Tab-separated table of C-alpha atoms in Angstrom:
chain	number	residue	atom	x	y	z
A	59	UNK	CA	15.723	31.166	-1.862
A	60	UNK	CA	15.015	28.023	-3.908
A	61	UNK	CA	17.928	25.271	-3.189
A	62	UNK	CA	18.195	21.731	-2.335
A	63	UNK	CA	17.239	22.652	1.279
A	64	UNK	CA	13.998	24.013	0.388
A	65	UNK	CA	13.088	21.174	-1.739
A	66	UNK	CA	13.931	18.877	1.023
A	67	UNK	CA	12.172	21.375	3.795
A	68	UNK	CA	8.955	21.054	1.341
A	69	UNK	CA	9.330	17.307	0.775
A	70	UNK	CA	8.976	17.229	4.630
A	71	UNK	CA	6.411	19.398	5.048
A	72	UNK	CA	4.187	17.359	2.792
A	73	UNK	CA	5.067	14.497	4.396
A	74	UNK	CA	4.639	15.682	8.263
A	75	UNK	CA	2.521	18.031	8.225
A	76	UNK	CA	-0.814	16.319	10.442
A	77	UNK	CA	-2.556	17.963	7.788
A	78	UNK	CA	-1.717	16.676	4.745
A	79	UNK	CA	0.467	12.992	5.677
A	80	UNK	CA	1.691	12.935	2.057
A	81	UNK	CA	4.748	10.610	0.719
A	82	UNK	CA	3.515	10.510	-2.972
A	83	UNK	CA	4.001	13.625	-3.961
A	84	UNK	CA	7.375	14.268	-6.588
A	85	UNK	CA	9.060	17.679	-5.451
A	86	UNK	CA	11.658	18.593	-8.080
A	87	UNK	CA	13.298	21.777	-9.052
A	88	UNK	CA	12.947	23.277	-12.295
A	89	UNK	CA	15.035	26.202	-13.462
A	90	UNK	CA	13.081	28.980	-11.163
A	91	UNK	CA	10.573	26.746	-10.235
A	92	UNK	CA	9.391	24.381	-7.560
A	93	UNK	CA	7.249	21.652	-9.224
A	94	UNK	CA	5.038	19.103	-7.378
A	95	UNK	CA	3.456	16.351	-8.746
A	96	UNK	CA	1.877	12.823	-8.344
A	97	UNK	CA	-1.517	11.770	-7.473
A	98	UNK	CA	-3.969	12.382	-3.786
A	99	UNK	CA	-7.296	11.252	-3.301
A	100	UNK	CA	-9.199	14.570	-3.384
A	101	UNK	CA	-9.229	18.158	-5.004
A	102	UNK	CA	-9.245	19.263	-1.126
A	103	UNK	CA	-5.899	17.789	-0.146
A	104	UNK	CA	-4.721	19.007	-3.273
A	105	UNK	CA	-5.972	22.630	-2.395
A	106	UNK	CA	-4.169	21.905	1.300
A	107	UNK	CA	-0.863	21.066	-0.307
A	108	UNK	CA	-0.671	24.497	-2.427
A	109	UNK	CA	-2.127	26.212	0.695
A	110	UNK	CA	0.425	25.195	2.909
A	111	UNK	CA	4.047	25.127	0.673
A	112	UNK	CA	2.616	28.881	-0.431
A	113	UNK	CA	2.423	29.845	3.179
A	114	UNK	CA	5.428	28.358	4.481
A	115	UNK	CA	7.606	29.318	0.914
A	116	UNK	CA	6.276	32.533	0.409
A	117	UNK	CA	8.887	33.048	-1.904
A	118	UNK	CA	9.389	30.279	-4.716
A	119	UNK	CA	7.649	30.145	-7.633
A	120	UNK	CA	5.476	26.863	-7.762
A	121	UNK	CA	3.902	24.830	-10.353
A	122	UNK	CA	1.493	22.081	-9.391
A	123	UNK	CA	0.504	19.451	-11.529
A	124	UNK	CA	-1.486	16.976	-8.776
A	125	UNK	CA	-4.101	14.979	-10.002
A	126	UNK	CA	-6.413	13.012	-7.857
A	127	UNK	CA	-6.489	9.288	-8.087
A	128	UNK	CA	-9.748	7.482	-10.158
A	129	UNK	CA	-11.841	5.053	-8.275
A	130	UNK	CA	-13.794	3.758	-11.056
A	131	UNK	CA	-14.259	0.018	-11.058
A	132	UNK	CA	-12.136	-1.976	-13.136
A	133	UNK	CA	-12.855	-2.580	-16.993
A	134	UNK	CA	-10.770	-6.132	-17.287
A	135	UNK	CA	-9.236	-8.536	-14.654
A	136	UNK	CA	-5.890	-9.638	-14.941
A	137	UNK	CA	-5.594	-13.953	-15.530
A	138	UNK	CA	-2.544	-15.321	-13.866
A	139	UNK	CA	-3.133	-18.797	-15.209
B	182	UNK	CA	5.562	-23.459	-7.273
B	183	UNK	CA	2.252	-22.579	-7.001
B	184	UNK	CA	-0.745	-25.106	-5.201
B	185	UNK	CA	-2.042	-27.048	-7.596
B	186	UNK	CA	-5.677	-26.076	-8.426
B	187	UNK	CA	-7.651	-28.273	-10.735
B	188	UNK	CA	-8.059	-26.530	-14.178
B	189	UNK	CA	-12.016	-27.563	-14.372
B	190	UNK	CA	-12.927	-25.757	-11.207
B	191	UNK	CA	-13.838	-21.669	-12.060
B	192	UNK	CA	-10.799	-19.490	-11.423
B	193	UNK	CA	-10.386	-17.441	-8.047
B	194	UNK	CA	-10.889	-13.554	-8.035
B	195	UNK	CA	-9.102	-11.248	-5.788
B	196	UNK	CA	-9.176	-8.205	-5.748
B	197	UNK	CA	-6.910	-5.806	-4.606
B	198	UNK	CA	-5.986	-2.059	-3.715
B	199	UNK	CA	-3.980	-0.363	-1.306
B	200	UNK	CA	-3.189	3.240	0.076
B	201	UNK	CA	-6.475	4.955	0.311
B	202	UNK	CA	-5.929	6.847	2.884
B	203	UNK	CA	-9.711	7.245	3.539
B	204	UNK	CA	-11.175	10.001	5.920
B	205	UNK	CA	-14.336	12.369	5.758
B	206	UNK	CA	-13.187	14.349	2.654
B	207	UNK	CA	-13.282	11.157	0.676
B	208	UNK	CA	-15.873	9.170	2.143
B	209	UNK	CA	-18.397	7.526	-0.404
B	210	UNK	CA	-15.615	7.685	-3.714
B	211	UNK	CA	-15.379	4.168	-3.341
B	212	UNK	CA	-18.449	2.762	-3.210
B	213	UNK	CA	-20.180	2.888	-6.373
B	214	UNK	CA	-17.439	0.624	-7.584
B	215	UNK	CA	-17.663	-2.070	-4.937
B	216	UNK	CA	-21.179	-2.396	-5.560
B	217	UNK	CA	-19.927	-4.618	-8.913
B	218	UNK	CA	-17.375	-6.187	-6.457
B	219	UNK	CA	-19.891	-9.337	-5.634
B	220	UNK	CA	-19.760	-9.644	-9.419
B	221	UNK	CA	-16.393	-9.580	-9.969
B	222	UNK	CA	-14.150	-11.001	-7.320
B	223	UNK	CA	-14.379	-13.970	-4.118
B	224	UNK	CA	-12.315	-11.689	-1.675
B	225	UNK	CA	-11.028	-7.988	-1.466
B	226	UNK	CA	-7.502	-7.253	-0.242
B	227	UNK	CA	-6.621	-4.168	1.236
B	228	UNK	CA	-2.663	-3.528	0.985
B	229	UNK	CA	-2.306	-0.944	4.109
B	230	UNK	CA	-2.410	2.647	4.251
B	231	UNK	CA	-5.846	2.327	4.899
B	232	UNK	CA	-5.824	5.671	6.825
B	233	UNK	CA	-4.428	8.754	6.701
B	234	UNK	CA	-2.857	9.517	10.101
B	235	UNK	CA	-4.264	5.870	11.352
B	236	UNK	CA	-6.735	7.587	13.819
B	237	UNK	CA	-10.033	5.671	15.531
B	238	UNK	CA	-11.960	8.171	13.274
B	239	UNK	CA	-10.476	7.178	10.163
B	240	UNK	CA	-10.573	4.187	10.707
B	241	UNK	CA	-14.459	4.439	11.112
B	242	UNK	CA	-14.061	5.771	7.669
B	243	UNK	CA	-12.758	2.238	6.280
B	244	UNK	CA	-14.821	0.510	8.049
B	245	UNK	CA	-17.685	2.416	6.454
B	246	UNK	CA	-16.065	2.454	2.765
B	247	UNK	CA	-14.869	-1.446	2.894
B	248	UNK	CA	-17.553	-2.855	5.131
B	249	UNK	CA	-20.399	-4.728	4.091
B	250	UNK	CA	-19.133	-5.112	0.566
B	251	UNK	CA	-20.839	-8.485	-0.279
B	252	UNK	CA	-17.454	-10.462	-0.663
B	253	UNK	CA	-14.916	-11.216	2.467
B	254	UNK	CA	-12.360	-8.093	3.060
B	255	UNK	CA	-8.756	-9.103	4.257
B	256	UNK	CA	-6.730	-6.437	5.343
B	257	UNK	CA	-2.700	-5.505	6.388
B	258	UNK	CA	-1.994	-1.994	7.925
B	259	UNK	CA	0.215	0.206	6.746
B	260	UNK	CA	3.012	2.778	7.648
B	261	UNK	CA	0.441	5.520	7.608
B	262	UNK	CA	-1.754	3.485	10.034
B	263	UNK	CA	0.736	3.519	12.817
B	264	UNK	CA	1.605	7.581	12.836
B	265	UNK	CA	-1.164	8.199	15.765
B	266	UNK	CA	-0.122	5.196	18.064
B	267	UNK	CA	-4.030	4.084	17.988
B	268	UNK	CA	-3.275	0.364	16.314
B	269	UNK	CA	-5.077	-1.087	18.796
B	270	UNK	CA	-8.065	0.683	18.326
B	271	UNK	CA	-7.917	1.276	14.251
B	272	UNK	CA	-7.812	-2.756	14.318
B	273	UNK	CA	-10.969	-2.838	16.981
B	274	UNK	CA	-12.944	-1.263	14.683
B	275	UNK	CA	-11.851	-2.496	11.193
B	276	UNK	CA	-12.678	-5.526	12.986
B	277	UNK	CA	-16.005	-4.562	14.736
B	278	UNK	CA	-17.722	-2.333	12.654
B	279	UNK	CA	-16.560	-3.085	9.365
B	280	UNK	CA	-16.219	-6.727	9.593
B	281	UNK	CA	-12.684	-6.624	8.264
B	282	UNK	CA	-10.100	-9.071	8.949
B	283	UNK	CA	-6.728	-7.520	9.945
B	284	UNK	CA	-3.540	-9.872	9.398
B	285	UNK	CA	-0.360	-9.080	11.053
B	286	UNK	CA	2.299	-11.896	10.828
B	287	UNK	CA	-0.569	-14.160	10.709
B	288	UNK	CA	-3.119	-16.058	8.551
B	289	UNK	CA	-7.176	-16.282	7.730
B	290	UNK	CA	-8.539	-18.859	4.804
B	291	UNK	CA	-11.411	-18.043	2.959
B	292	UNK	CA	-13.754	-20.369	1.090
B	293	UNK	CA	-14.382	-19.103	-1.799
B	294	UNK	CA	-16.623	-21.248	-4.364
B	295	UNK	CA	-12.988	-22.134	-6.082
B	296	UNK	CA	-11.266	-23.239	-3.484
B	297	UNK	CA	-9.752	-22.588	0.229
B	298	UNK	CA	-8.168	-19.708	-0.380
B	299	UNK	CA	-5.531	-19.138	2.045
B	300	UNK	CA	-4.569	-15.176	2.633
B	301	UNK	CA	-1.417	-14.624	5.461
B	302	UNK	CA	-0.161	-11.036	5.990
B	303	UNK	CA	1.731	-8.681	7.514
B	304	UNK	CA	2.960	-4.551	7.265
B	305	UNK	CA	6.278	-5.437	6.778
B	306	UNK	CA	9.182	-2.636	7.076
B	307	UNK	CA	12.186	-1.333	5.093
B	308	UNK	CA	15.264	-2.444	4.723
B	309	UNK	CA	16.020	-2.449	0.902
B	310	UNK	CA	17.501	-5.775	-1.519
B	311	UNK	CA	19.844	-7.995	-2.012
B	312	UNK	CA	23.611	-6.169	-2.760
B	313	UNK	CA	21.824	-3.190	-1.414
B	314	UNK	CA	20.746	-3.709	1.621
B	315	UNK	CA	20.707	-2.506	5.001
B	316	UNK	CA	22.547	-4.615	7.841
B	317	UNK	CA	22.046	-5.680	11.506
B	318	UNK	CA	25.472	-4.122	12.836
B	319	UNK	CA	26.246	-0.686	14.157
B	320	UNK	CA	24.228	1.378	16.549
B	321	UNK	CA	21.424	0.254	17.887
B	322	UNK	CA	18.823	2.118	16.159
B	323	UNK	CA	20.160	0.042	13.105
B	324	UNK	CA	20.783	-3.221	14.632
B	325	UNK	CA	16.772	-2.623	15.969
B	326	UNK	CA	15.846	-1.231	11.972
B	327	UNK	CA	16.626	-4.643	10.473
B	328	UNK	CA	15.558	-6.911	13.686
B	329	UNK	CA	12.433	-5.167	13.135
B	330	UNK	CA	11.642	-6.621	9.325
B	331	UNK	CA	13.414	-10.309	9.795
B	332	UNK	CA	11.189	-10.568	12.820
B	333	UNK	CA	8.021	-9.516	10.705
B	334	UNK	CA	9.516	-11.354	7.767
B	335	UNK	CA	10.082	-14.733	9.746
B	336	UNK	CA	6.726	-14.476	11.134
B	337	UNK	CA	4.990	-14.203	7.739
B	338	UNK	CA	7.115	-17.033	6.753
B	339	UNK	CA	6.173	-19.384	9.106
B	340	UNK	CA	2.295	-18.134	8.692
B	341	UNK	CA	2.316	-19.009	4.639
B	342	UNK	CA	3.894	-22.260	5.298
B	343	UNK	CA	1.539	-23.409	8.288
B	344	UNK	CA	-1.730	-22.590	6.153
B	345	UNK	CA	-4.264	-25.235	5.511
B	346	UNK	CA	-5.633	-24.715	2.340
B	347	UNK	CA	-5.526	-25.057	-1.369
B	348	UNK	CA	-4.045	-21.348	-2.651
B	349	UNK	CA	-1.986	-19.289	-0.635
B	350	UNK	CA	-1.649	-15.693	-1.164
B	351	UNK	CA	1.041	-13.181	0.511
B	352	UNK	CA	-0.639	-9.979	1.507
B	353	UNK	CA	1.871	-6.910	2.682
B	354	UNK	CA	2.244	-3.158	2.710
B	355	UNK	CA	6.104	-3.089	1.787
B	356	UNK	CA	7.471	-4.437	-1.215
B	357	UNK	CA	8.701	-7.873	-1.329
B	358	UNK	CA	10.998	-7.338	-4.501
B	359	UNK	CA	12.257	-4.603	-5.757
B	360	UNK	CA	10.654	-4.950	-9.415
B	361	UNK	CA	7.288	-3.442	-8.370
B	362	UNK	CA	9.663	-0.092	-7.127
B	363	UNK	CA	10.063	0.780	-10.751
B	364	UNK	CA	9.772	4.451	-10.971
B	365	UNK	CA	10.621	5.210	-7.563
B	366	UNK	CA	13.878	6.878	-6.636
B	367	UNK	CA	16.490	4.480	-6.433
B	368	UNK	CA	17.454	6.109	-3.362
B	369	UNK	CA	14.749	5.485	-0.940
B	370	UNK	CA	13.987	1.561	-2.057
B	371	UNK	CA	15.449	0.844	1.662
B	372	UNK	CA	12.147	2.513	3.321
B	373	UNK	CA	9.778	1.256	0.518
B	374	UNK	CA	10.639	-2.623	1.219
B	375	UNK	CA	12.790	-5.783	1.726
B	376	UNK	CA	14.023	-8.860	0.293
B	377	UNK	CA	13.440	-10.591	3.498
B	378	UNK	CA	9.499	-10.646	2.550
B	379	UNK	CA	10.372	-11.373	-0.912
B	380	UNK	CA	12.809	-14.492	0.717
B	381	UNK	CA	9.691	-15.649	3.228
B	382	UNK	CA	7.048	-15.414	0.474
B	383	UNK	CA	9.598	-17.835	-1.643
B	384	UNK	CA	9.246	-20.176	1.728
B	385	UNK	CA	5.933	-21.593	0.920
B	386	UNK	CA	4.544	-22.237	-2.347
B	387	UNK	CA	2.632	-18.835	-2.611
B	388	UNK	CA	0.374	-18.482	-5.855
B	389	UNK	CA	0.608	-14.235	-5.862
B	390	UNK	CA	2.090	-11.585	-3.724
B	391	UNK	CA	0.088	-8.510	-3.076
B	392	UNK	CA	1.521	-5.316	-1.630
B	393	UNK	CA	1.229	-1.454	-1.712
B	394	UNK	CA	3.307	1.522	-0.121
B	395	UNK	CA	4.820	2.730	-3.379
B	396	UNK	CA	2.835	5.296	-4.791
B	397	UNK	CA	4.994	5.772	-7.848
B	398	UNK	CA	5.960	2.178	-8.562
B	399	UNK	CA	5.132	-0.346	-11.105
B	400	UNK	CA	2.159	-2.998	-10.898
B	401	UNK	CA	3.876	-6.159	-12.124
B	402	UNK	CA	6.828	-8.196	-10.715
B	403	UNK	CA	7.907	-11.493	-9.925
B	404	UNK	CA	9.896	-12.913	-6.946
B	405	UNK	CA	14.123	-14.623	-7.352
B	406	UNK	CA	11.697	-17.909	-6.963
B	407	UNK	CA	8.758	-16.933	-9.486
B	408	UNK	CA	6.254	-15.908	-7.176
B	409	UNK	CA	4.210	-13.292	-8.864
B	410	UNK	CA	4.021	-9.717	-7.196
B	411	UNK	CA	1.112	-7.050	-7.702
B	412	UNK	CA	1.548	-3.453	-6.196
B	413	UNK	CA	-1.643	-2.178	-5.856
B	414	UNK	CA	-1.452	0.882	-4.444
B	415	UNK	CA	-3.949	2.982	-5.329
B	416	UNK	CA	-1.778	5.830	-7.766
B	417	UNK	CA	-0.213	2.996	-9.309
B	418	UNK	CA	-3.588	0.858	-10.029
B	419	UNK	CA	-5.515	3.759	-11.389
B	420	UNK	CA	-8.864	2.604	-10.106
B	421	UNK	CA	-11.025	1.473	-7.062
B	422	UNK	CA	-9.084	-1.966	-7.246
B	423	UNK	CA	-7.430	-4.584	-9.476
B	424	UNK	CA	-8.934	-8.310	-9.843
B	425	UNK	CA	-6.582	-11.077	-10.391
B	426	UNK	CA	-7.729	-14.873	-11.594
B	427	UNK	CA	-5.597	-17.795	-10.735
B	428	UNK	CA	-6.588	-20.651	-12.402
């Protein structure tokens, strides 16, 4: 069943879960639908997120939109004169 | 009021990023972009969360990402850096094998071809802002809550105003004001930060405020006494860090 006790049960699970240790990650509900979003630092935790809420919420509908965070150098610096 | 620093000198560069939560899987996704950080920037600030779980092996990580980057690398823990009760250790070898300064309720000046560039820092903790904040009074869990950020807040206080040198910079993992929160739920600003950094920063005449913790915050903010505040935490940033000029 999807309520406001699974979203908080997944928002804890992301969070404490020694495997993933995530806090940036949006979970909102969405008519049917679970949806997570926000930003980690690799395709792998991302994969490790899904993995685990499908395992442990066999039953909601998710839709993941988690993008992984640039590290390019930056283009301008900012002057604080 | 910031320290006076004489217009004809060349402006100093800090740059800054926080939350990276580095271990193996992302080992090596900074470093092509510090290689331009000798160009670009005196110092490199690292706003806590270095770690993921804040384990001796991740730590190794940093210390292999941040280490040896050509400029000085200042650093505050963060919330993340604490889950594993290894501190200690995380610290020994920030400090050991990546040459890494860690600050916690203390200072470190850096000479930088500017000026003496004075960096003090500390994690900070939660507690939320002024009209909406969280008291010392109840249980003791709550009483201990609040004791726990004015004791990290007067320390970081009393190590901006004792600094010897020309610029002073705040460096923290929570949020000093709640400005740089903007776009985080209104109800969790009490774990995200505290006005009690904001009100210690405001102490000494600090030139910029640096701080991380909130992935889904806002870059740019000011302090109630003008100081200017950067969260730099990585998802907010958008890139392997942010330089700032003063000057």
């Amino acid at each position: 069943m999807i309520d406001e006790y699974a979203e908080a049960a997944v928002q804890r699970l992301l969070t404490e879960h020694a495997g993933l240790a995530e806090q940036g990650i949006t979970v909102i509900l969405r008519e049917r639908t679970m949806v997570l979003y926000g930003e980690v630092e690799s395709t792998a935790r991302r994969d490790e997120i899904v993995r685990l809420v499908e395992e442990n919420f066999p039953d909601i509908p998710l839709h993941v939109d988690i993008g992984i965070t640039r590290a390019t150098p930056p283009s301008e610096a900012e002057d604080l004169l | 009021m910031n320290d006076p620093h004489d217009p004809l000198d060349p402006p100093i560069r800090i740059a800054a990023v926080g939350d990276v939560h580095m271990d193996q899987d992302v080992l090596g996704r900074f470093r092509p972009a510090l290689a331009q950080l000798p160009e670009q920037a005196d110092v490199l600030l690292l706003a806590g969360d270095l770690t993921r779980h804040g384990t001796e092996a991740e730590a190794r990580c940093v210390a292999e990402e941040f280490g040896d980057v050509g400029v000085p690398v200042v650093a505050v823990l963060g919330n993340h850096d604490y889950q594993c009760d290894q501190v200690d250790k995380v610290v020994d070898v920030l400090a050991n094998e990546g040459g890494i300064t860690v600050l916690e309720g203390d200072s470190t000046v850096v000479d930088t071809p500017a000026c003496r560039l004075g960096i003090a820092g500390a994690k900070g903790f939660g507690g939320g802002f002024a009209g909406r904040c969280a008291s010392e009074f109840g249980e003791p869990e709550m009483k201990a809550f609040i004791r726990t950020t004015s004791t990290v807040a007067d320390r970081l206080g009393v190590a901006l105003r004792d600094l010897d040198c020309d610029v002073r910079i705040a460096l923290t993992h929570y949020a000093p004001v709640a400005d740089t929160l903007a776009g985080e739920p209104l109800e969790i600003y009490p774990f995200l930060g505290s006005y009690l950094l904001g009100q210690a920063i405001d102490s000494a005449p600090t030139a910029l405020a640096v701080h991380g913790h909130a992935h889904r915050g806002t870059e740019r903010g000011a302090t109630p006494g003008g100081v200017r505040v950067r969260n730099v935490a990585h998802p907010v940033i958008r890139q392997a860090y942010s330089v700032y000029r003063l000057g």
